[in-house]
Short mmCIF file of C-alpha atoms in Angstrom, two decimals:
data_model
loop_
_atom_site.label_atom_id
_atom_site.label_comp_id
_atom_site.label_asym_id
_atom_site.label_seq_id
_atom_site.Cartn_x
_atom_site.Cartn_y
_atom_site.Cartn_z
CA UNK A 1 -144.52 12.69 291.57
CA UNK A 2 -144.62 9.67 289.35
CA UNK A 3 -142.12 10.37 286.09
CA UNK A 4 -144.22 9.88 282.56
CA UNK A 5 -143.42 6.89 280.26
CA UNK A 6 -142.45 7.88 276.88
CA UNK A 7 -144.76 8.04 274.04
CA UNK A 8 -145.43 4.75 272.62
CA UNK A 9 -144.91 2.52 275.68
CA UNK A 10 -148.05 3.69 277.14
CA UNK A 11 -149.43 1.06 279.34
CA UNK A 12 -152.49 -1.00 278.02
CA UNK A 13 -155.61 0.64 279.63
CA UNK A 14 -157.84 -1.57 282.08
CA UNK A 15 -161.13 -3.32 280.71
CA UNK A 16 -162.78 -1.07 282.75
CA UNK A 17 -161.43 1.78 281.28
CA UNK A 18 -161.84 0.41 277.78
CA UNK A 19 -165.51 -0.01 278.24
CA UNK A 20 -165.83 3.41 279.68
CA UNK A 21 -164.35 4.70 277.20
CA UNK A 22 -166.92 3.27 274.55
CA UNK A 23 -169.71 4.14 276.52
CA UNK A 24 -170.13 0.98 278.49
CA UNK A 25 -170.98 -1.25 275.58
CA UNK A 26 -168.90 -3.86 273.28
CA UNK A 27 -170.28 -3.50 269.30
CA UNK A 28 -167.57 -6.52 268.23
CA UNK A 29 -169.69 -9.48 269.71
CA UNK A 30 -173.23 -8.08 268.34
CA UNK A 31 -171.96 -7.52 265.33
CA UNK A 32 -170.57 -10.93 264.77
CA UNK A 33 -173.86 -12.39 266.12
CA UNK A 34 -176.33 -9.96 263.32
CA UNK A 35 -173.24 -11.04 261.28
CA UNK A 36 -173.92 -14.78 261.90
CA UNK A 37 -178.18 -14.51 261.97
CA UNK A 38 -177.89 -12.85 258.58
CA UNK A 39 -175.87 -15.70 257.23
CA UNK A 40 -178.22 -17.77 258.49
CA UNK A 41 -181.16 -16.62 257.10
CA UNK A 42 -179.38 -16.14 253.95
CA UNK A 43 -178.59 -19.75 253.69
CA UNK A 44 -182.41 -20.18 254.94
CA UNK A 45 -183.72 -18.16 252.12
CA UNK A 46 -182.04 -20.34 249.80
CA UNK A 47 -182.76 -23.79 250.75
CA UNK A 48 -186.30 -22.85 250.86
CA UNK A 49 -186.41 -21.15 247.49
CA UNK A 50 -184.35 -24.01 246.06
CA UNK A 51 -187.15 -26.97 248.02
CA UNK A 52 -189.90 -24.64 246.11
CA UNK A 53 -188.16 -24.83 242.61
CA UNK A 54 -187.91 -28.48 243.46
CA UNK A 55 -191.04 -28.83 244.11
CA UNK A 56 -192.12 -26.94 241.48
CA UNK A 57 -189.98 -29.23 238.73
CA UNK A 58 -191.67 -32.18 240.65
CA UNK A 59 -195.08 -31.16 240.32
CA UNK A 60 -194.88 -30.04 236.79
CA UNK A 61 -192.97 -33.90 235.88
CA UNK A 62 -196.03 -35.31 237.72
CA UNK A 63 -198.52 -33.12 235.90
CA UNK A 64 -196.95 -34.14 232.67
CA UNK A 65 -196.49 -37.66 233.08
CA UNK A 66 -200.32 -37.86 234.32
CA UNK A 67 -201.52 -36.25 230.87
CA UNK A 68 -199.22 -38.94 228.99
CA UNK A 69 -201.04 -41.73 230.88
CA UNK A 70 -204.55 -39.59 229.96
CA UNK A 71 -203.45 -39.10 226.80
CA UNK A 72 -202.41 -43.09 226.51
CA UNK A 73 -205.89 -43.95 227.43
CA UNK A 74 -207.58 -42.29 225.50
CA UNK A 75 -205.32 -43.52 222.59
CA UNK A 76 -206.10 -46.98 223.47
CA UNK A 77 -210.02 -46.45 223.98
CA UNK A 78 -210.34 -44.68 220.25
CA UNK A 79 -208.38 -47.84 219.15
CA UNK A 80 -210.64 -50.32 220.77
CA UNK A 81 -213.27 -48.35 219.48
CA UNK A 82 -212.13 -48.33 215.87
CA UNK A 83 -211.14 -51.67 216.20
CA UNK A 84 -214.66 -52.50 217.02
CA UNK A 85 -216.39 -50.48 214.82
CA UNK A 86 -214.30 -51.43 211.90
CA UNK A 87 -216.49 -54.25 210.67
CA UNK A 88 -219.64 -51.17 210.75
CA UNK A 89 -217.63 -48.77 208.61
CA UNK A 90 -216.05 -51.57 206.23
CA UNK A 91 -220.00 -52.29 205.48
CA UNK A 92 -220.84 -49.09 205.28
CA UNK A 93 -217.97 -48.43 202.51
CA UNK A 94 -218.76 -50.99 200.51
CA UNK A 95 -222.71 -50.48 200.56
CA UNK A 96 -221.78 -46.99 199.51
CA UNK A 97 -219.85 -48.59 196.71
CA UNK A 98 -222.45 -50.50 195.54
CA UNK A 99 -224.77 -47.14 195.74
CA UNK A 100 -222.45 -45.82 193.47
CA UNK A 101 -222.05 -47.87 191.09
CA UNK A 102 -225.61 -48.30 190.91
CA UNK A 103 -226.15 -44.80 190.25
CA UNK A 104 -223.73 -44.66 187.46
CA UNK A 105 -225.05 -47.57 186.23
CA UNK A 106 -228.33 -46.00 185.36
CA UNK A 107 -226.85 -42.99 184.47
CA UNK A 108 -225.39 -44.81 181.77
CA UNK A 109 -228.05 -46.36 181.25
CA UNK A 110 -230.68 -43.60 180.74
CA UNK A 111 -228.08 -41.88 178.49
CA UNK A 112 -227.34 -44.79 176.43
CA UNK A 113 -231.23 -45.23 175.92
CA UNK A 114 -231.45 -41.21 175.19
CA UNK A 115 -229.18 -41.38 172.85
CA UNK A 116 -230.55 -44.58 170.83
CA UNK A 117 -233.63 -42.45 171.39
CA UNK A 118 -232.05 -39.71 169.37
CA UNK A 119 -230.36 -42.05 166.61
CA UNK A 120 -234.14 -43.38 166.30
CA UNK A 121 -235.58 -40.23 165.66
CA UNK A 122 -232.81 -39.55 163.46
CA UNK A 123 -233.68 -42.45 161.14
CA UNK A 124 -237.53 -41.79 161.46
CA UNK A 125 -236.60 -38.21 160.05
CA UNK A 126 -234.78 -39.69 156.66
CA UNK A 127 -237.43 -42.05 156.24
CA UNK A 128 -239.83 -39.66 155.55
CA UNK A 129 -237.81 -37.41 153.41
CA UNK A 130 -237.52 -37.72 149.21
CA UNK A 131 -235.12 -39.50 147.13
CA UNK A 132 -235.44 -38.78 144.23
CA UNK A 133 -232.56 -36.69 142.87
CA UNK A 134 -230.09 -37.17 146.50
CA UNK A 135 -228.40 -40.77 147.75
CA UNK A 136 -227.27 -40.91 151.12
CA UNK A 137 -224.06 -42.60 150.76
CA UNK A 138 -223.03 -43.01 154.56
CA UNK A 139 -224.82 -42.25 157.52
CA UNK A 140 -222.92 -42.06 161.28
CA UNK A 141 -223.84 -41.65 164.99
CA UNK A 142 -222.77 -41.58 168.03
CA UNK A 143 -226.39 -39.78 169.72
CA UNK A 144 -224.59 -36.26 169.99
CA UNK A 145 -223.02 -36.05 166.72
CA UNK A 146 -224.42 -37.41 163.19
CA UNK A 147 -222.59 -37.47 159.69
CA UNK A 148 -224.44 -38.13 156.51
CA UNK A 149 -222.86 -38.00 153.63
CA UNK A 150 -224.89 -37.66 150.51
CA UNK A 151 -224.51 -36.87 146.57
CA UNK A 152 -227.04 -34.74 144.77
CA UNK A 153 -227.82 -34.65 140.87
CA UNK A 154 -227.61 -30.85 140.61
CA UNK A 155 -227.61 -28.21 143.58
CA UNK A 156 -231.41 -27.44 143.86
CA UNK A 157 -232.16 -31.34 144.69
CA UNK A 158 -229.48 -30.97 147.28
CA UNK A 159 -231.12 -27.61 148.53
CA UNK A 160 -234.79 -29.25 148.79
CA UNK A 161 -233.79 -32.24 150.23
CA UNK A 162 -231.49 -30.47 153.30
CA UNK A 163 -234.94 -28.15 153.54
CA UNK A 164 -236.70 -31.47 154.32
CA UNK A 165 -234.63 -32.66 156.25
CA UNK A 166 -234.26 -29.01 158.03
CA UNK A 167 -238.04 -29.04 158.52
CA UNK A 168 -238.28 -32.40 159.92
CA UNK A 169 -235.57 -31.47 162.56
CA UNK A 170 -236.25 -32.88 165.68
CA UNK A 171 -234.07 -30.61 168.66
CA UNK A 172 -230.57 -30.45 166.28
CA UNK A 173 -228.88 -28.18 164.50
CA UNK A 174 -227.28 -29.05 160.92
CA UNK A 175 -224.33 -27.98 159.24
CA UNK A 176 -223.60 -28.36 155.72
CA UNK A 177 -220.04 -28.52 153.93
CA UNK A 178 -218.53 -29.29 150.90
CA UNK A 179 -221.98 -28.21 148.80
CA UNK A 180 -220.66 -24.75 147.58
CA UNK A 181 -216.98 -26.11 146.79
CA UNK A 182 -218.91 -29.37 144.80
CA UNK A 183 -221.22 -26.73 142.95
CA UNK A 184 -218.62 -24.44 141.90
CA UNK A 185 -216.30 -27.40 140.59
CA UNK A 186 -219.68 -28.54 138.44
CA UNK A 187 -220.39 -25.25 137.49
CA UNK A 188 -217.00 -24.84 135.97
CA UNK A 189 -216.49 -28.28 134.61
CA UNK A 190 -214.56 -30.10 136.33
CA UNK A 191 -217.24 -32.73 137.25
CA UNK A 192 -219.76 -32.37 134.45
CA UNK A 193 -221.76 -35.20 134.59
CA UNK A 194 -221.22 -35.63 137.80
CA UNK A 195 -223.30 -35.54 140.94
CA UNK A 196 -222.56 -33.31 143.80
CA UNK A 197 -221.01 -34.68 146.98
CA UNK A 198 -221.91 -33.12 149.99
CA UNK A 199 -221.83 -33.63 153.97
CA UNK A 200 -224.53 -32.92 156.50
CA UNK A 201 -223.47 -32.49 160.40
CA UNK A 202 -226.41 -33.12 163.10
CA UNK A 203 -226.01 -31.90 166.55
CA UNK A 204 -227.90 -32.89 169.23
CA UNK A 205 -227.60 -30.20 172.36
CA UNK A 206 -225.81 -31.77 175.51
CA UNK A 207 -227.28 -33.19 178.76
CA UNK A 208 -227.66 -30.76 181.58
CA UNK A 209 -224.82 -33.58 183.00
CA UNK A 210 -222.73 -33.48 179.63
CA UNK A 211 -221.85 -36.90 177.75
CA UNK A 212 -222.49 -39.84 181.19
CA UNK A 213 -220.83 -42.78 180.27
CA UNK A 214 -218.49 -43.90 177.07
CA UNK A 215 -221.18 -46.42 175.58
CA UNK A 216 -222.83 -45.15 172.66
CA UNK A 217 -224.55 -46.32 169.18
CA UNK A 218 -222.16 -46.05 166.44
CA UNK A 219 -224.84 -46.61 163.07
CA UNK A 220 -223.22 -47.18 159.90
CA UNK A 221 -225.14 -47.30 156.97
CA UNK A 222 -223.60 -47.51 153.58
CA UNK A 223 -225.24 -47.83 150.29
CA UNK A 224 -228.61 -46.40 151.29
CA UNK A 225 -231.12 -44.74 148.89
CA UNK A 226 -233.90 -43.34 149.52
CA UNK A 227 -237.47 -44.77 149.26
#
């Protein structure tokens, strides 16, 4: 009978008998080999997704710097093109000037002669008016605005003569001041013997374009009695 070694000195079991006991097969070398494949595609994976980020940047630099160089271009043709067409659009400014100023210039013109029309027509008026108890003492005008200034013997002479001149009206308006205050002072004494002072403001209605141009007829006329 062959004695029994203690516990813990058993003898090592054969290969054969190790395999047997794991049913015939050895796990340690497959798994190192899935363990090693794994790694490798792994590492696989990576370079690949880190050549299509590369890739990527590269094409996307590329794309960039070829829309600069479009961009560039077309800089450069719109400059060559202004450059040529400068001498075109210079012309074309400064005939656009000159159309300009020639349409101001008749504006001002026409205005200037519309209102010298007006100060004529003003002066036609007070030729045809009467005299004989009123002096015009000043007359101005400017075409849109006129200021006579006139003395009267007594109030009715100053009343027919601004109906005159209120019937010979030719497209203005007329204001009268300072004939009330000058017949009240009269009536109470402080100017007896005196003739009445009085203003009469013309106004001509406005262009459809308003006052064109700064240049118009200033009349003076100082001294003047009527005919």
């Amino acid at each position: 009978m062959t004695p029994r070694v203690a516990s813990g000195f058993a003898p090592a079991l054969e290969p054969r008998k190790q395999r047997a006991r794991l049913g015939g097969f050895n796990l340690l070398p497959y798994r190192a080999r899935a363990a090693r494949r794994l790694r490798r595609r792994v590492f696989g994976e990576m370079a690949a997704a880190v050549c299509i980020g590369m890739a990527g940047v590269a094409l996307w630099c590329a794309g960039r710097a070829v829309e600069r160089e479009h961009f560039e271009a077309q800089r450069v043709l719109m400059e060559r093109r202004l450059a040529a067409w400068a001498p075109q659009l210079k012309e074309a400014q400064r005939l656009a000037g000159l159309r300009d100023a020639e349409r101001d210039r008749i504006a001002r013109a026409a205005e200037r002669a519309a209102s010298r029309t007006r100060t004529v027509n003003l002066f036609e008026a007070l030729q045809r008016l009467h005299y004989d108890s009123v002096r015009l003492t000043s007359i101005r005008s400017d075409g849109y605005d006129a200021r006579l200034e006139a003395n009267a013997l007594d109030h009715a002479a100053a009343m027919r003569w601004l109906h005159e001149l209120e019937r010979a009206q030719r497209g203005w308006t007329i204001e009268v001041a300072d004939l009330q205050a000058a017949r009240d002072a009269q009536r109470g004494g402080l100017h007896a013997g005196r003739s009445l002072a009085f203003s009469v403001r013309i106004h001509w209605p406005l262009p459809p374009g308003g006052r064109i141009g700064a240049a118009a007829a200033s009349v003076r006329h100082d001294g003047r009695e009527g005919a």
